[in-house]
Short mmCIF file of C-alpha atoms and ligand atoms in Angstrom, two decimals:
data_model
loop_
_atom_site.label_atom_id
_atom_site.label_comp_id
_atom_site.label_asym_id
_atom_site.label_seq_id
_atom_site.Cartn_x
_atom_site.Cartn_y
_atom_site.Cartn_z
CA UNK A 1 -3.21 33.65 36.77
CA UNK A 2 -5.18 30.76 38.21
CA UNK A 3 -3.88 29.14 41.32
CA UNK A 4 -5.11 25.63 42.45
CA UNK A 5 -5.42 24.70 46.09
CA UNK A 6 -4.42 21.08 46.40
CA UNK A 7 -3.85 19.14 49.63
CA UNK A 8 -0.83 16.96 49.35
CA UNK A 9 0.99 15.05 52.01
CA UNK A 10 3.05 18.01 53.05
CA UNK A 11 -0.24 20.24 53.69
CA UNK A 12 -1.81 22.90 51.41
CA UNK A 13 0.09 24.01 48.41
CA UNK A 14 -0.61 26.38 45.70
CA UNK A 15 -0.23 25.26 42.25
CA UNK A 16 0.66 27.78 39.49
CA UNK A 17 -1.33 27.45 36.22
CA UNK A 18 0.52 26.90 32.94
CA UNK A 19 -0.57 27.33 29.63
CA UNK A 20 -0.15 23.69 29.19
CA UNK A 21 -0.10 21.34 32.10
CA UNK A 22 -1.39 18.25 33.84
CA UNK A 23 -2.74 17.83 37.30
CA UNK A 24 -2.66 14.44 38.88
CA UNK A 25 -4.52 13.05 41.86
CA UNK A 26 -2.54 10.29 42.68
CA UNK A 27 -3.47 7.47 45.25
CA UNK A 28 -0.01 6.03 44.71
CA UNK A 29 2.79 7.46 47.05
CA UNK A 30 4.54 10.57 45.38
CA UNK A 31 8.02 8.75 45.73
CA UNK A 32 6.92 6.14 43.44
CA UNK A 33 5.57 8.52 40.78
CA UNK A 34 8.16 11.53 40.97
CA UNK A 35 11.03 9.70 38.73
CA UNK A 36 8.30 9.11 36.01
CA UNK A 37 6.89 12.64 35.94
CA UNK A 38 10.46 14.19 35.95
CA UNK A 39 11.11 12.12 32.82
CA UNK A 40 8.00 13.38 31.22
CA UNK A 41 8.57 16.82 31.89
CA UNK A 42 12.04 16.79 30.81
CA UNK A 43 10.85 15.22 27.51
CA UNK A 44 7.76 17.28 26.79
CA UNK A 45 8.39 20.57 28.90
CA UNK A 46 4.96 20.03 30.16
CA UNK A 47 4.61 20.51 33.95
CA UNK A 48 2.77 17.92 35.95
CA UNK A 49 1.44 18.89 39.47
CA UNK A 50 0.55 16.06 41.49
CA UNK A 51 -1.62 15.82 44.70
CA UNK A 52 -1.37 12.96 46.88
CA UNK A 53 -5.16 11.71 47.82
CA UNK A 54 -5.17 8.93 50.08
CA UNK A 55 -8.69 8.64 50.87
CA UNK A 56 -11.87 9.99 49.34
CA UNK A 57 -10.82 10.15 45.77
CA UNK A 58 -14.53 9.62 44.33
CA UNK A 59 -16.04 12.13 47.08
CA UNK A 60 -13.35 14.84 46.29
CA UNK A 61 -13.97 14.65 42.74
CA UNK A 62 -17.61 14.70 43.12
CA UNK A 63 -17.34 17.74 45.37
CA UNK A 64 -15.19 19.43 42.97
CA UNK A 65 -17.52 18.68 39.91
CA UNK A 66 -16.80 20.48 36.70
CA UNK A 67 -14.39 22.84 38.56
CA UNK A 68 -12.01 20.23 39.51
CA UNK A 69 -8.40 20.77 38.49
CA UNK A 70 -7.63 17.16 38.01
CA UNK A 71 -7.12 15.77 34.59
CA UNK A 72 -5.99 12.29 35.76
CA UNK A 73 -6.15 9.69 38.45
CA UNK A 74 -3.34 7.26 39.38
CA UNK A 75 -3.93 4.46 41.71
CA UNK A 76 -3.52 0.77 42.35
CA UNK A 77 -6.07 -2.02 42.01
CA UNK A 78 -8.73 -2.73 39.79
CA UNK A 79 -11.19 -2.10 42.70
CA UNK A 80 -10.22 1.71 42.83
CA UNK A 81 -10.17 2.06 38.97
CA UNK A 82 -13.67 0.30 38.84
CA UNK A 83 -14.88 2.59 41.64
CA UNK A 84 -13.88 5.76 40.22
CA UNK A 85 -15.51 4.70 36.78
CA UNK A 86 -18.69 3.49 38.34
CA UNK A 87 -18.83 6.62 40.25
CA UNK A 88 -19.20 8.45 36.95
CA UNK A 89 -16.22 10.88 37.78
CA UNK A 90 -14.26 9.54 34.84
CA UNK A 91 -14.38 9.87 30.97
CA UNK A 92 -13.51 7.59 28.19
CA UNK A 93 -9.90 8.57 26.63
CA UNK A 94 -9.31 5.69 24.36
CA UNK A 95 -6.65 5.98 21.81
CA UNK A 96 -4.54 3.81 19.46
CA UNK A 97 -1.35 4.11 21.15
CA UNK A 98 -2.59 3.27 24.51
CA UNK A 99 -4.76 0.32 23.23
CA UNK A 100 -1.60 -0.81 21.49
CA UNK A 101 0.66 -0.60 24.61
CA UNK A 102 -1.86 -2.36 27.15
CA UNK A 103 -3.27 -5.46 26.70
CA UNK A 104 -6.96 -5.78 26.47
CA UNK A 105 -7.29 -7.78 29.58
CA UNK A 106 -5.66 -5.17 31.45
CA UNK A 107 -7.80 -2.16 30.45
CA UNK A 108 -11.31 -1.19 30.78
CA UNK A 109 -13.45 -2.48 28.04
CA UNK A 110 -15.17 0.97 27.72
CA UNK A 111 -11.81 2.99 27.65
CA UNK A 112 -12.17 4.61 31.03
CA UNK A 113 -9.11 3.11 32.52
CA UNK A 114 -5.90 1.53 31.64
CA UNK A 115 -3.39 -0.67 33.48
CA UNK A 116 0.08 0.64 33.60
CA UNK A 117 1.88 -2.13 35.73
CA UNK A 118 0.89 -5.52 36.89
CA UNK A 119 1.61 -7.30 40.13
CA UNK A 120 1.20 -10.85 40.79
CA UNK A 121 -0.83 -12.23 44.04
CA UNK A 122 1.60 -14.86 44.93
CA UNK A 123 2.15 -17.15 47.95
CA UNK A 124 5.10 -16.59 50.12
CA UNK A 125 6.37 -19.91 51.39
CA UNK A 126 8.72 -20.77 54.34
CA UNK A 127 11.99 -22.26 52.60
CA UNK A 128 12.25 -24.85 55.25
CA UNK A 129 8.86 -25.65 56.46
CA UNK A 130 7.31 -25.83 52.84
CA UNK A 131 8.57 -28.25 50.51
CA UNK A 132 8.74 -27.37 46.69
CA UNK A 133 5.55 -28.20 44.85
CA UNK A 134 3.57 -28.39 48.13
CA UNK A 135 1.46 -25.63 47.21
CA UNK A 136 0.56 -24.91 43.45
CA UNK A 137 -2.86 -23.66 43.20
CA UNK A 138 -5.22 -21.03 44.95
CA UNK A 139 -7.50 -23.96 45.42
CA UNK A 140 -4.76 -25.48 47.83
CA UNK A 141 -5.33 -22.86 50.41
CA UNK A 142 -8.43 -24.57 51.48
CA UNK A 143 -6.77 -28.08 52.28
CA UNK A 144 -6.98 -29.22 55.60
CA UNK A 145 -3.08 -30.07 55.51
CA UNK A 146 -2.65 -26.22 55.82
CA UNK A 147 -4.52 -26.05 59.27
CA UNK A 148 -3.01 -23.30 61.52
CA UNK A 149 -0.32 -22.64 58.85
CA UNK A 150 -1.72 -19.68 56.76
CA UNK A 151 -1.37 -15.89 57.67
CA UNK A 152 -3.23 -13.22 55.58
CA UNK A 153 -4.13 -9.59 55.69
CA UNK A 154 -7.91 -8.92 56.01
CA UNK A 155 -9.94 -10.33 52.94
CA UNK A 156 -12.03 -7.25 52.81
CA UNK A 157 -8.68 -5.55 51.40
CA UNK A 158 -9.03 -4.77 47.92
CA UNK A 159 -6.27 -7.20 46.86
CA UNK A 160 -8.09 -10.12 48.38
CA UNK A 161 -11.54 -9.05 47.06
CA UNK A 162 -9.98 -8.87 43.73
CA UNK A 163 -8.66 -12.52 44.07
CA UNK A 164 -11.96 -13.62 45.60
CA UNK A 165 -13.76 -12.10 42.49
CA UNK A 166 -11.21 -14.03 40.14
CA UNK A 167 -12.03 -17.12 42.31
CA UNK A 168 -15.76 -16.40 41.62
CA UNK A 169 -15.14 -16.08 37.83
CA UNK A 170 -13.55 -19.36 37.75
CA UNK A 171 -15.53 -21.53 40.01
CA UNK A 172 -18.84 -19.82 41.02
CA UNK A 173 -20.48 -18.76 44.22
CA UNK A 174 -20.90 -22.09 45.99
CA UNK A 175 -17.42 -23.18 45.54
CA UNK A 176 -16.10 -19.75 46.62
CA UNK A 177 -17.89 -19.89 49.57
CA UNK A 178 -16.47 -23.35 50.33
CA UNK A 179 -13.05 -22.10 49.50
CA UNK A 180 -13.12 -18.95 51.62
CA UNK A 181 -14.34 -21.15 54.74
CA UNK A 182 -11.74 -23.66 54.10
CA UNK A 183 -8.98 -20.84 54.07
CA UNK A 184 -10.36 -19.06 57.24
CA UNK A 185 -10.23 -22.43 59.00
CA UNK A 186 -6.45 -22.89 58.13
CA UNK A 187 -5.69 -19.28 59.34
CA UNK A 188 -2.84 -19.30 62.23
CA UNK A 189 -4.30 -15.90 63.49
CA UNK A 190 -6.95 -13.32 62.85
CA UNK A 191 -6.33 -11.26 59.65
CA UNK A 192 -4.41 -8.10 60.52
CA UNK A 193 -1.76 -5.96 59.00
CA UNK A 194 -0.33 -5.92 55.34
CA UNK A 195 1.24 -8.37 53.12
CA UNK A 196 4.86 -7.76 54.61
CA UNK A 197 3.55 -8.32 58.06
CA UNK A 198 2.42 -11.71 57.11
CA UNK A 199 5.87 -12.61 55.89
CA UNK A 200 7.22 -11.47 59.23
CA UNK A 201 4.84 -13.70 61.03
CA UNK A 202 6.35 -16.71 58.78
CA UNK A 203 9.97 -15.46 59.61
CA UNK A 204 8.74 -15.51 63.28
CA UNK A 205 7.28 -18.93 62.96
CA UNK A 206 3.83 -18.24 63.67
CA UNK A 207 2.62 -19.38 60.07
CA UNK A 208 4.07 -21.00 57.03
CA UNK A 209 2.59 -19.47 54.22
CA UNK A 210 0.91 -16.36 53.32
CA UNK A 211 -0.60 -14.34 50.26
CA UNK A 212 1.22 -11.34 49.13
CA UNK A 213 1.65 -9.12 46.14
CA UNK A 214 5.09 -9.42 44.18
CA UNK A 215 6.43 -6.22 44.70
CA UNK A 216 6.65 -6.53 48.43
CA UNK A 217 9.48 -8.78 48.23
CA UNK A 218 11.21 -5.83 46.42
CA UNK A 219 10.47 -3.73 48.94
CA UNK A 220 11.40 -5.95 51.86
CA UNK A 221 14.92 -6.88 50.39
CA UNK A 222 15.60 -2.94 49.97
CA UNK A 223 14.87 -2.57 53.92
CA UNK A 224 17.57 -3.73 56.17
CA UNK A 225 15.14 -4.36 58.90
CA UNK A 226 12.74 -6.51 56.61
CA UNK A 227 15.52 -8.17 54.60
CA UNK A 228 15.48 -11.42 57.17
CA UNK A 229 11.77 -11.65 56.67
CA UNK A 230 12.21 -11.83 52.62
CA UNK A 231 15.16 -14.51 53.29
CA UNK A 232 12.88 -16.82 55.19
CA UNK A 233 10.49 -17.25 52.44
CA UNK A 234 10.60 -18.09 48.58
CA UNK A 235 8.24 -16.84 46.00
CA UNK A 236 5.56 -19.35 44.74
CA UNK A 237 3.31 -18.28 41.78
CA UNK A 238 0.04 -20.22 42.42
CA UNK A 239 -2.41 -20.86 39.48
CA UNK A 240 -6.18 -21.18 39.36
CA UNK A 241 -7.00 -24.88 38.49
CA UNK A 242 -7.64 -24.53 34.75
CA UNK A 243 -6.10 -20.91 34.72
CA UNK A 244 -3.09 -18.82 35.47
CA UNK A 245 -1.70 -16.72 38.46
CA UNK A 246 -3.91 -13.83 39.59
CA UNK A 247 -2.54 -10.41 38.43
CA UNK A 248 -3.88 -6.94 39.52
CA UNK A 249 -2.82 -3.36 38.19
CA UNK A 250 -1.74 -0.04 38.82
CA UNK A 251 -3.32 2.15 36.47
CA UNK A 252 -4.81 5.47 35.00
CA UNK A 253 -8.05 7.03 34.53
CA UNK A 254 -8.97 10.55 33.04
CA UNK A 255 -11.33 12.62 35.05
CA UNK A 256 -14.83 13.72 33.70
CA UNK A 257 -13.67 17.43 34.03
CA UNK A 258 -10.10 17.15 32.84
CA UNK A 259 -9.29 20.89 31.81
CA UNK A 260 -5.93 19.82 30.06
CA UNK A 261 -7.28 16.52 28.43
CA UNK A 262 -4.71 16.64 25.26
CA UNK A 263 -1.69 17.16 27.69
CA UNK A 264 -3.30 14.27 29.93
CA UNK A 265 -3.46 12.11 27.03
CA UNK A 266 0.34 12.90 26.34
CA UNK A 267 1.21 11.65 29.69
CA UNK A 268 -0.97 8.66 29.98
CA UNK A 269 0.59 7.79 26.57
CA UNK A 270 3.95 8.29 28.08
CA UNK A 271 3.52 6.31 31.13
CA UNK A 272 2.53 3.29 28.95
CA UNK A 273 5.57 3.94 26.70
CA UNK A 274 9.22 2.07 26.62
CA UNK A 275 10.94 4.56 28.97
CA UNK A 276 8.10 5.06 31.58
CA UNK A 277 7.85 1.46 31.71
CA UNK A 278 11.35 0.64 32.27
CA UNK A 279 11.28 3.06 35.20
CA UNK A 280 8.18 1.40 36.76
CA UNK A 281 10.01 -1.71 36.29
CA UNK A 282 13.16 -0.67 38.16
CA UNK A 283 11.98 1.36 40.92
CA UNK A 284 8.69 -0.25 41.76
CA UNK A 285 9.44 -3.90 41.38
CA UNK A 286 6.28 -4.04 39.15
CA UNK A 287 5.66 -6.01 35.81
CA UNK A 288 5.56 -3.70 32.79
CA UNK A 289 2.08 -3.95 30.75
CA UNK A 290 3.96 -3.18 27.49
CA UNK A 291 5.22 -6.24 25.61
CA UNK A 292 9.02 -6.00 25.22
CA UNK A 293 9.98 -4.12 28.24
CA UNK A 294 12.47 -5.99 30.30
CA UNK A 295 11.66 -6.95 34.05
CA UNK A 296 14.16 -5.93 36.57
CA UNK A 297 16.84 -8.17 37.52
CA UNK A 298 15.45 -8.73 40.81
CA UNK A 299 11.94 -9.41 39.33
CA UNK A 300 13.36 -11.56 36.85
CA UNK A 301 14.98 -13.60 39.41
CA UNK A 302 11.40 -14.46 40.93
CA UNK A 303 10.93 -16.78 37.84
CA UNK A 304 8.34 -17.15 35.07
CA UNK A 305 4.44 -17.44 35.26
CA UNK A 306 1.32 -17.63 33.21
CA UNK A 307 -0.85 -14.65 34.23
CA UNK A 308 -4.72 -15.64 34.39
CA UNK A 309 -6.33 -14.89 31.28
CA UNK A 310 -9.46 -13.37 32.84
CA UNK A 311 -9.95 -9.76 31.90
CA UNK A 312 -9.72 -7.45 34.75
CA UNK A 313 -12.92 -5.67 33.97
CA UNK A 314 -14.64 -8.76 34.35
CA UNK A 315 -13.00 -9.43 37.89
CA UNK A 316 -14.14 -5.97 38.77
CA UNK A 317 -17.88 -6.90 37.93
CA UNK A 318 -17.70 -9.36 40.47
CA UNK A 319 -16.52 -7.39 43.18
CA UNK A 320 -19.83 -6.82 44.99
CA UNK A 321 -20.46 -10.55 44.93
CA UNK A 322 -16.96 -11.25 46.23
CA UNK A 323 -17.40 -8.94 49.22
CA UNK A 324 -20.91 -10.35 49.99
CA UNK A 325 -19.30 -13.83 50.19
CA UNK A 326 -16.55 -12.47 52.42
CA UNK A 327 -18.74 -10.98 54.66
CA UNK A 328 -21.20 -13.86 54.89
CA UNK A 329 -18.41 -16.22 56.09
CA UNK A 330 -17.10 -13.60 58.31
CA UNK A 331 -13.73 -14.24 57.01
CA UNK A 332 -11.97 -11.81 59.33
CA UNK A 333 -13.31 -12.87 62.53
FE1 LIG B 1 0.34 -2.55 48.03
#
């Protein structure tokens, strides 16, 4: 029997090979994925092996080449989905069930990746120091009235690169550069830490608003230490002028080598189906991509918003230009 050696969080583990199985390289943390995998295996009897790949997904798949045991890549952000596609380590796996479940703007135009959940990039605003309606657009963040009041993580971070790429798609390079300079001029401090650290800074009185992904609110609420940070802010769904709220995805791609393609497609279909979409919504505080699947109660409480209509594959194409502008204005320094 063939044995696969895969490095996980826990170290090197030998994976037994079954007649039908699926091997997943996951950039998502194993505890977020496990309930979904368990449900799939319970329903189909197909075992799924997950290797947590924190860094170097592309390098690893390139090094393994045709001998790679991986069938599927689970990751977050259109940046990383675009990266594996551009590196040539994925293949098309378009099919009717997936196309029906995942809206066109949330999947690759060439059928090489599909979004499975969405998250909005929103503004966390201090309940006392920011009035209702005081900030409603991404463009607002460059207004000098926010001088010394904004906190953010690095703008070279994938989430902010995608936001900047979306800004570029809406307004063009010159306006985007001016916006980046304006936001930078409004920062309360140098970008550092993750999205939740910015909310902590708001709680501590260092700034009044920050950029962050929606699901972090769910994570903060669930953590006794972070709960006070969450309670100091409310969620504002900003829009682009003439557009909607920027959303990004977690998603799935098929590796080029995929030794178990048929079973892997079954897993991809399952993850885009009603049961898995509900699990995603409940455990990860994300928005299901499939129409008709309810958001969790907590997520519903954040209110309604209009997602931006730009296709993520369009945003993905503008990433290099976005990174160039972020570096040119030296945003993080
Ligand atoms: Fe995140």
